[in-house]
PDB file of C-alpha atoms in Angstrom:
ATOM      1  CA  UNK A   1      30.690  19.993 -28.651  1.00 88.00           C
ATOM      2  CA  UNK A   2      29.508  20.641 -24.702  1.00 94.00           C
ATOM      3  CA  UNK A   3      27.939  23.850 -24.155  1.00 97.00           C
ATOM      4  CA  UNK A   4      28.593  25.521 -20.912  1.00 98.00           C
ATOM      5  CA  UNK A   5      26.377  28.349 -19.085  1.00 98.00           C
ATOM      6  CA  UNK A   6      26.935  30.278 -16.430  1.00 98.00           C
ATOM      7  CA  UNK A   7      24.692  32.031 -13.985  1.00 98.00           C
ATOM      8  CA  UNK A   8      24.676  33.913 -10.594  1.00 97.00           C
ATOM      9  CA  UNK A   9      23.800  37.166  -9.491  1.00 97.00           C
ATOM     10  CA  UNK A  10      24.692  40.420 -11.498  1.00 96.00           C
ATOM     11  CA  UNK A  11      24.823  42.319  -8.830  1.00 98.00           C
ATOM     12  CA  UNK A  12      27.210  42.222  -5.768  1.00 98.00           C
ATOM     13  CA  UNK A  13      27.651  44.161  -3.005  1.00 98.00           C
ATOM     14  CA  UNK A  14      31.033  45.401  -1.342  1.00 98.00           C
ATOM     15  CA  UNK A  15      32.550  43.073   0.883  1.00 98.00           C
ATOM     16  CA  UNK A  16      30.117  40.359   0.365  1.00 98.00           C
ATOM     17  CA  UNK A  17      30.976  36.995  -1.295  1.00 98.00           C
ATOM     18  CA  UNK A  18      30.198  36.284  -5.228  1.00 98.00           C
ATOM     19  CA  UNK A  19      28.655  33.571  -6.453  1.00 98.00           C
ATOM     20  CA  UNK A  20      28.864  31.931  -9.719  1.00 98.00           C
ATOM     21  CA  UNK A  21      27.427  28.191 -11.179  1.00 98.00           C
ATOM     22  CA  UNK A  22      28.664  26.699 -14.573  1.00 98.00           C
ATOM     23  CA  UNK A  23      26.152  23.732 -15.942  1.00 97.00           C
ATOM     24  CA  UNK A  24      27.984  21.945 -18.674  1.00 97.00           C
ATOM     25  CA  UNK A  25      25.816  20.549 -20.917  1.00 95.00           C
ATOM     26  CA  UNK A  26      27.117  16.771 -21.018  1.00 90.00           C
ATOM     27  CA  UNK A  27      28.929  14.502 -18.134  1.00 86.00           C
ATOM     28  CA  UNK A  28      32.533  15.433 -18.741  1.00 87.00           C
ATOM     29  CA  UNK A  29      32.477  17.742 -15.327  1.00 92.00           C
ATOM     30  CA  UNK A  30      32.631  13.955 -14.142  1.00 90.00           C
ATOM     31  CA  UNK A  31      35.708  12.987 -16.874  1.00 91.00           C
ATOM     32  CA  UNK A  32      38.950  12.678 -15.425  1.00 92.00           C
ATOM     33  CA  UNK A  33      40.046  14.282 -19.179  1.00 93.00           C
ATOM     34  CA  UNK A  34      39.268  17.956 -18.510  1.00 95.00           C
ATOM     35  CA  UNK A  35      39.816  20.383 -15.802  1.00 97.00           C
ATOM     36  CA  UNK A  36      37.678  23.189 -15.757  1.00 98.00           C
ATOM     37  CA  UNK A  37      38.681  26.452 -15.400  1.00 98.00           C
ATOM     38  CA  UNK A  38      37.342  30.649 -14.813  1.00 98.00           C
ATOM     39  CA  UNK A  39      38.411  33.359 -15.984  1.00 98.00           C
ATOM     40  CA  UNK A  40      37.463  37.016 -15.704  1.00 98.00           C
ATOM     41  CA  UNK A  41      37.644  40.177 -18.048  1.00 98.00           C
ATOM     42  CA  UNK A  42      36.776  43.699 -16.774  1.00 98.00           C
ATOM     43  CA  UNK A  43      35.402  46.100 -19.188  1.00 97.00           C
ATOM     44  CA  UNK A  44      37.388  47.347 -22.058  1.00 95.00           C
ATOM     45  CA  UNK A  45      40.044  45.360 -21.022  1.00 96.00           C
ATOM     46  CA  UNK A  46      41.776  41.892 -20.897  1.00 97.00           C
ATOM     47  CA  UNK A  47      41.527  38.182 -19.382  1.00 98.00           C
ATOM     48  CA  UNK A  48      42.892  37.004 -16.307  1.00 98.00           C
ATOM     49  CA  UNK A  49      42.688  33.162 -15.391  1.00 98.00           C
ATOM     50  CA  UNK A  50      41.067  32.918 -12.150  1.00 98.00           C
ATOM     51  CA  UNK A  51      41.872  29.118 -11.161  1.00 98.00           C
ATOM     52  CA  UNK A  52      40.996  25.523 -11.866  1.00 98.00           C
ATOM     53  CA  UNK A  53      39.528  22.547 -10.168  1.00 97.00           C
ATOM     54  CA  UNK A  54      39.768  18.960 -11.143  1.00 96.00           C
ATOM     55  CA  UNK A  55      37.384  16.154 -10.872  1.00 93.00           C
ATOM     56  CA  UNK A  56      39.288  14.666  -7.858  1.00 93.00           C
ATOM     57  CA  UNK A  57      38.685  18.124  -6.138  1.00 94.00           C
ATOM     58  CA  UNK A  58      42.445  19.847  -6.555  1.00 96.00           C
ATOM     59  CA  UNK A  59      42.669  22.907  -6.828  1.00 97.00           C
ATOM     60  CA  UNK A  60      45.407  25.597  -8.108  1.00 97.00           C
ATOM     61  CA  UNK A  61      44.189  29.490  -8.006  1.00 98.00           C
ATOM     62  CA  UNK A  62      45.972  32.788  -9.427  1.00 98.00           C
ATOM     63  CA  UNK A  63      48.434  33.970  -6.468  1.00 98.00           C
ATOM     64  CA  UNK A  64      46.760  37.228  -7.284  1.00 97.00           C
ATOM     65  CA  UNK A  65      43.675  35.980  -6.082  1.00 98.00           C
ATOM     66  CA  UNK A  66      44.242  32.721  -3.949  1.00 97.00           C
ATOM     67  CA  UNK A  67      43.310  34.132  -1.089  1.00 97.00           C
ATOM     68  CA  UNK A  68      39.749  35.051  -1.394  1.00 98.00           C
ATOM     69  CA  UNK A  69      38.584  31.889  -4.337  1.00 98.00           C
ATOM     70  CA  UNK A  70      37.305  29.260  -3.960  1.00 98.00           C
ATOM     71  CA  UNK A  71      36.610  26.752  -6.776  1.00 98.00           C
ATOM     72  CA  UNK A  72      34.547  23.622  -6.918  1.00 97.00           C
ATOM     73  CA  UNK A  73      32.406  20.749  -8.563  1.00 96.00           C
ATOM     74  CA  UNK A  74      29.195  18.874  -8.292  1.00 95.00           C
ATOM     75  CA  UNK A  75      29.173  16.063 -10.705  1.00 92.00           C
ATOM     76  CA  UNK A  76      26.049  14.844  -9.720  1.00 93.00           C
ATOM     77  CA  UNK A  77      24.444  18.594 -11.016  1.00 94.00           C
ATOM     78  CA  UNK A  78      27.120  18.971 -14.453  1.00 95.00           C
ATOM     79  CA  UNK A  79      28.066  22.013 -12.188  1.00 97.00           C
ATOM     80  CA  UNK A  80      31.599  24.125 -11.324  1.00 97.00           C
ATOM     81  CA  UNK A  81      30.913  26.676  -8.818  1.00 98.00           C
ATOM     82  CA  UNK A  82      33.121  30.099  -7.798  1.00 98.00           C
ATOM     83  CA  UNK A  83      33.273  32.035  -4.633  1.00 98.00           C
ATOM     84  CA  UNK A  84      35.327  34.809  -4.358  1.00 98.00           C
ATOM     85  CA  UNK A  85      35.078  36.702  -1.344  1.00 98.00           C
ATOM     86  CA  UNK A  86      35.388  40.209  -0.110  1.00 98.00           C
ATOM     87  CA  UNK A  87      34.791  41.379  -3.638  1.00 98.00           C
ATOM     88  CA  UNK A  88      35.377  45.263  -4.378  1.00 98.00           C
ATOM     89  CA  UNK A  89      34.784  47.629  -7.656  1.00 98.00           C
ATOM     90  CA  UNK A  90      38.003  46.069  -9.167  1.00 98.00           C
ATOM     91  CA  UNK A  91      36.071  42.087  -9.321  1.00 98.00           C
ATOM     92  CA  UNK A  92      33.525  43.850 -11.371  1.00 98.00           C
ATOM     93  CA  UNK A  93      33.709  41.709 -14.565  1.00 98.00           C
ATOM     94  CA  UNK A  94      32.541  39.238 -17.146  1.00 98.00           C
ATOM     95  CA  UNK A  95      33.164  35.956 -15.395  1.00 98.00           C
ATOM     96  CA  UNK A  96      33.115  32.824 -17.469  1.00 98.00           C
ATOM     97  CA  UNK A  97      33.906  29.683 -17.502  1.00 98.00           C
ATOM     98  CA  UNK A  98      35.732  27.329 -19.805  1.00 98.00           C
ATOM     99  CA  UNK A  99      36.997  23.681 -20.171  1.00 97.00           C
ATOM    100  CA  UNK A 100      40.513  22.696 -20.758  1.00 97.00           C
ATOM    101  CA  UNK A 101      42.199  19.065 -21.589  1.00 94.00           C
ATOM    102  CA  UNK A 102      44.670  17.699 -19.083  1.00 94.00           C
ATOM    103  CA  UNK A 103      47.199  15.056 -19.824  1.00 93.00           C
ATOM    104  CA  UNK A 104      49.341  12.417 -17.382  1.00 92.00           C
ATOM    105  CA  UNK A 105      53.183  12.783 -18.148  1.00 90.00           C
ATOM    106  CA  UNK A 106      54.414   9.583 -16.334  1.00 92.00           C
ATOM    107  CA  UNK A 107      58.293  10.862 -16.882  1.00 92.00           C
ATOM    108  CA  UNK A 108      57.085  13.987 -14.306  1.00 90.00           C
ATOM    109  CA  UNK A 109      54.676  12.435 -12.566  1.00 92.00           C
ATOM    110  CA  UNK A 110      52.059  15.347 -12.720  1.00 90.00           C
ATOM    111  CA  UNK A 111      49.389  16.183 -15.455  1.00 92.00           C
ATOM    112  CA  UNK A 112      50.157  19.105 -18.117  1.00 92.00           C
ATOM    113  CA  UNK A 113      47.070  21.196 -18.371  1.00 94.00           C
ATOM    114  CA  UNK A 114      45.904  22.863 -22.131  1.00 95.00           C
ATOM    115  CA  UNK A 115      44.192  25.124 -24.123  1.00 98.00           C
ATOM    116  CA  UNK A 116      41.196  26.670 -22.912  1.00 98.00           C
ATOM    117  CA  UNK A 117      37.711  25.052 -24.936  1.00 97.00           C
ATOM    118  CA  UNK A 118      35.016  25.704 -24.979  1.00 97.00           C
ATOM    119  CA  UNK A 119      34.173  28.639 -23.052  1.00 98.00           C
ATOM    120  CA  UNK A 120      30.889  29.504 -21.666  1.00 98.00           C
ATOM    121  CA  UNK A 121      29.159  32.810 -23.248  1.00 98.00           C
ATOM    122  CA  UNK A 122      30.229  34.689 -19.665  1.00 98.00           C
ATOM    123  CA  UNK A 123      28.368  36.688 -17.114  1.00 98.00           C
ATOM    124  CA  UNK A 124      28.553  40.208 -15.819  1.00 98.00           C
ATOM    125  CA  UNK A 125      29.011  40.628 -12.336  1.00 98.00           C
ATOM    126  CA  UNK A 126      28.817  44.575 -11.253  1.00 98.00           C
ATOM    127  CA  UNK A 127      30.175  45.325  -7.692  1.00 98.00           C
ATOM    128  CA  UNK A 128      28.308  47.686  -6.273  1.00 97.00           C
ATOM    129  CA  UNK A 129      26.372  49.204  -2.839  1.00 96.00           C
TER     130      UNK A 129
ATOM    131  CA  UNK B   1      54.345  34.296 -13.804  1.00 97.00           C
ATOM    132  CA  UNK B   2      55.094  34.637 -17.829  1.00 98.00           C
ATOM    133  CA  UNK B   3      54.468  38.151 -19.259  1.00 98.00           C
ATOM    134  CA  UNK B   4      52.819  37.991 -22.296  1.00 98.00           C
ATOM    135  CA  UNK B   5      53.487  41.582 -24.657  1.00 98.00           C
ATOM    136  CA  UNK B   6      51.481  41.214 -27.546  1.00 98.00           C
ATOM    137  CA  UNK B   7      51.628  44.100 -30.849  1.00 97.00           C
ATOM    138  CA  UNK B   8      50.635  46.082 -32.080  1.00 97.00           C
ATOM    139  CA  UNK B   9      48.319  47.545 -29.846  1.00 97.00           C
ATOM    140  CA  UNK B  10      45.915  47.747 -33.191  1.00 98.00           C
ATOM    141  CA  UNK B  11      46.665  46.893 -36.627  1.00 98.00           C
ATOM    142  CA  UNK B  12      44.196  48.771 -39.299  1.00 98.00           C
ATOM    143  CA  UNK B  13      43.871  46.510 -42.228  1.00 97.00           C
ATOM    144  CA  UNK B  14      41.377  45.987 -45.386  1.00 97.00           C
ATOM    145  CA  UNK B  15      39.478  43.844 -46.180  1.00 97.00           C
ATOM    146  CA  UNK B  16      42.197  41.020 -47.974  1.00 97.00           C
ATOM    147  CA  UNK B  17      44.887  41.932 -46.795  1.00 98.00           C
ATOM    148  CA  UNK B  18      47.599  39.978 -44.432  1.00 98.00           C
ATOM    149  CA  UNK B  19      47.583  40.625 -40.619  1.00 98.00           C
ATOM    150  CA  UNK B  20      50.725  39.430 -38.542  1.00 98.00           C
ATOM    151  CA  UNK B  21      50.586  39.400 -34.796  1.00 98.00           C
ATOM    152  CA  UNK B  22      53.282  39.208 -32.200  1.00 98.00           C
ATOM    153  CA  UNK B  23      52.930  37.719 -28.650  1.00 98.00           C
ATOM    154  CA  UNK B  24      56.792  38.087 -26.866  1.00 98.00           C
ATOM    155  CA  UNK B  25      56.594  35.866 -23.318  1.00 98.00           C
ATOM    156  CA  UNK B  26      59.002  37.398 -20.926  1.00 98.00           C
ATOM    157  CA  UNK B  27      60.346  34.041 -20.344  1.00 98.00           C
ATOM    158  CA  UNK B  28      60.364  30.866 -22.951  1.00 98.00           C
ATOM    159  CA  UNK B  29      57.027  29.190 -22.950  1.00 98.00           C
ATOM    160  CA  UNK B  30      57.658  25.130 -22.255  1.00 96.00           C
ATOM    161  CA  UNK B  31      57.262  23.201 -25.038  1.00 95.00           C
ATOM    162  CA  UNK B  32      55.453  26.090 -26.913  1.00 97.00           C
ATOM    163  CA  UNK B  33      52.289  25.364 -24.950  1.00 97.00           C
ATOM    164  CA  UNK B  34      50.553  28.667 -26.475  1.00 98.00           C
ATOM    165  CA  UNK B  35      47.161  29.214 -27.935  1.00 98.00           C
ATOM    166  CA  UNK B  36      45.060  32.351 -29.636  1.00 98.00           C
ATOM    167  CA  UNK B  37      41.579  33.330 -29.351  1.00 98.00           C
ATOM    168  CA  UNK B  38      39.493  35.587 -30.976  1.00 98.00           C
ATOM    169  CA  UNK B  39      36.685  37.716 -29.567  1.00 98.00           C
ATOM    170  CA  UNK B  40      34.468  39.549 -30.762  1.00 98.00           C
ATOM    171  CA  UNK B  41      32.299  42.516 -29.059  1.00 96.00           C
ATOM    172  CA  UNK B  42      29.842  40.759 -26.648  1.00 96.00           C
ATOM    173  CA  UNK B  43      31.108  37.262 -27.268  1.00 98.00           C
ATOM    174  CA  UNK B  44      33.232  34.952 -25.655  1.00 98.00           C
ATOM    175  CA  UNK B  45      37.089  34.246 -26.726  1.00 98.00           C
ATOM    176  CA  UNK B  46      36.852  31.272 -29.267  1.00 98.00           C
ATOM    177  CA  UNK B  47      39.984  28.934 -30.080  1.00 98.00           C
ATOM    178  CA  UNK B  48      41.870  29.695 -32.705  1.00 98.00           C
ATOM    179  CA  UNK B  49      45.433  27.839 -32.504  1.00 98.00           C
ATOM    180  CA  UNK B  50      46.885  25.697 -29.915  1.00 98.00           C
ATOM    181  CA  UNK B  51      50.140  24.464 -29.216  1.00 97.00           C
ATOM    182  CA  UNK B  52      51.506  27.593 -31.221  1.00 98.00           C
ATOM    183  CA  UNK B  53      50.783  26.240 -34.390  1.00 98.00           C
ATOM    184  CA  UNK B  54      47.890  23.388 -34.472  1.00 98.00           C
ATOM    185  CA  UNK B  55      44.782  24.832 -35.803  1.00 98.00           C
ATOM    186  CA  UNK B  56      41.430  24.449 -33.853  1.00 98.00           C
ATOM    187  CA  UNK B  57      38.556  22.213 -35.104  1.00 97.00           C
ATOM    188  CA  UNK B  58      36.518  24.055 -37.667  1.00 97.00           C
ATOM    189  CA  UNK B  59      39.087  26.954 -38.505  1.00 98.00           C
ATOM    190  CA  UNK B  60      39.615  28.195 -41.508  1.00 98.00           C
ATOM    191  CA  UNK B  61      43.443  27.847 -43.070  1.00 97.00           C
ATOM    192  CA  UNK B  62      44.036  31.638 -43.662  1.00 98.00           C
ATOM    193  CA  UNK B  63      44.718  31.771 -39.739  1.00 98.00           C
ATOM    194  CA  UNK B  64      48.309  30.512 -38.705  1.00 98.00           C
ATOM    195  CA  UNK B  65      50.412  30.139 -36.424  1.00 98.00           C
ATOM    196  CA  UNK B  66      53.920  30.316 -35.320  1.00 98.00           C
ATOM    197  CA  UNK B  67      57.056  30.468 -32.942  1.00 98.00           C
ATOM    198  CA  UNK B  68      58.494  29.000 -30.052  1.00 98.00           C
ATOM    199  CA  UNK B  69      60.314  30.331 -26.954  1.00 97.00           C
ATOM    200  CA  UNK B  70      59.004  33.466 -25.906  1.00 98.00           C
ATOM    201  CA  UNK B  71      58.365  35.015 -30.040  1.00 98.00           C
ATOM    202  CA  UNK B  72      54.772  33.587 -31.667  1.00 98.00           C
ATOM    203  CA  UNK B  73      52.846  34.749 -34.165  1.00 98.00           C
ATOM    204  CA  UNK B  74      49.438  34.848 -35.734  1.00 98.00           C
ATOM    205  CA  UNK B  75      49.341  35.441 -39.316  1.00 98.00           C
ATOM    206  CA  UNK B  76      46.193  35.916 -41.262  1.00 98.00           C
ATOM    207  CA  UNK B  77      46.866  35.141 -45.030  1.00 97.00           C
ATOM    208  CA  UNK B  78      44.040  37.305 -46.638  1.00 97.00           C
ATOM    209  CA  UNK B  79      41.035  39.253 -43.606  1.00 98.00           C
ATOM    210  CA  UNK B  80      37.907  38.452 -44.419  1.00 98.00           C
ATOM    211  CA  UNK B  81      34.860  40.987 -42.753  1.00 97.00           C
ATOM    212  CA  UNK B  82      34.390  38.861 -39.449  1.00 97.00           C
ATOM    213  CA  UNK B  83      37.926  38.576 -38.785  1.00 98.00           C
ATOM    214  CA  UNK B  84      38.411  42.225 -37.762  1.00 97.00           C
ATOM    215  CA  UNK B  85      38.025  41.499 -34.227  1.00 98.00           C
ATOM    216  CA  UNK B  86      40.262  41.436 -30.758  1.00 98.00           C
ATOM    217  CA  UNK B  87      42.956  38.440 -31.000  1.00 98.00           C
ATOM    218  CA  UNK B  88      44.504  36.899 -27.366  1.00 98.00           C
ATOM    219  CA  UNK B  89      47.910  34.820 -26.885  1.00 98.00           C
ATOM    220  CA  UNK B  90      47.645  32.623 -23.944  1.00 98.00           C
ATOM    221  CA  UNK B  91      50.375  30.089 -22.241  1.00 98.00           C
ATOM    222  CA  UNK B  92      49.297  27.373 -20.835  1.00 98.00           C
ATOM    223  CA  UNK B  93      52.877  26.047 -20.177  1.00 96.00           C
ATOM    224  CA  UNK B  94      53.397  27.782 -16.329  1.00 96.00           C
ATOM    225  CA  UNK B  95      50.659  28.466 -13.735  1.00 96.00           C
ATOM    226  CA  UNK B  96      49.509  30.718 -13.553  1.00 98.00           C
ATOM    227  CA  UNK B  97      48.258  30.562 -16.750  1.00 98.00           C
ATOM    228  CA  UNK B  98      48.237  34.415 -18.825  1.00 98.00           C
ATOM    229  CA  UNK B  99      46.944  36.364 -21.079  1.00 98.00           C
ATOM    230  CA  UNK B 100      48.738  38.818 -23.262  1.00 98.00           C
ATOM    231  CA  UNK B 101      46.319  42.294 -23.526  1.00 98.00           C
ATOM    232  CA  UNK B 102      45.316  41.732 -26.927  1.00 98.00           C
ATOM    233  CA  UNK B 103      45.725  42.945 -30.323  1.00 98.00           C
ATOM    234  CA  UNK B 104      42.459  45.249 -32.184  1.00 98.00           C
ATOM    235  CA  UNK B 105      42.365  44.220 -35.727  1.00 98.00           C
ATOM    236  CA  UNK B 106      40.166  47.008 -37.632  1.00 97.00           C
ATOM    237  CA  UNK B 107      38.802  48.145 -40.560  1.00 94.00           C
ATOM    238  CA  UNK B 108      41.259  50.688 -42.005  1.00 93.00           C
TER     239      UNK B 108
END
């Protein structure tokens, strides 16, 4: 089973850019079978999907964050990255990366994206001056 | 956006008892693309159930999922001490993917 490990600064100043990396223990980052997502969880609260990226570079972001989010893959390093600009205290959370499977459907000419498994252990990012 | 509402917010039960957790969607979940996750303090969520009723690899058979359309249920037939945790439902049938607010199962 692949293991995912998030890394990045634990403290970011307001109005700056949050940058995180997630490293996969195997080469599945390069597989067209999967898509890759970031999900966050403020302390004591629920889970919020941030967005997803395919190996082709295709992205889809949560409309609530779309204007501030960029996700990308570096297949040579087995890494997924997240950039979130203009952060505020409301962006303080544990950030998780997760892998999902996707399936092509000839009938619709599109992919269906499925459940998240596995997840990384998460990394806490605090936005504070 | 599909809003998932979980109930109850907290379920207080004793080991050995049966737990039934509800997840109601604001609109029909396409192809019953609904998952359940378990989260313990300080840990990442763990997949329990996918496609509403399929158990993930390694998940004990005391966990079962049911439902379709807008109403889904996670049932734990006999609570073990390690089952006391927070449970989230999640839909992946439409974008954005959304989660319920969680149900905490704690020891009575």
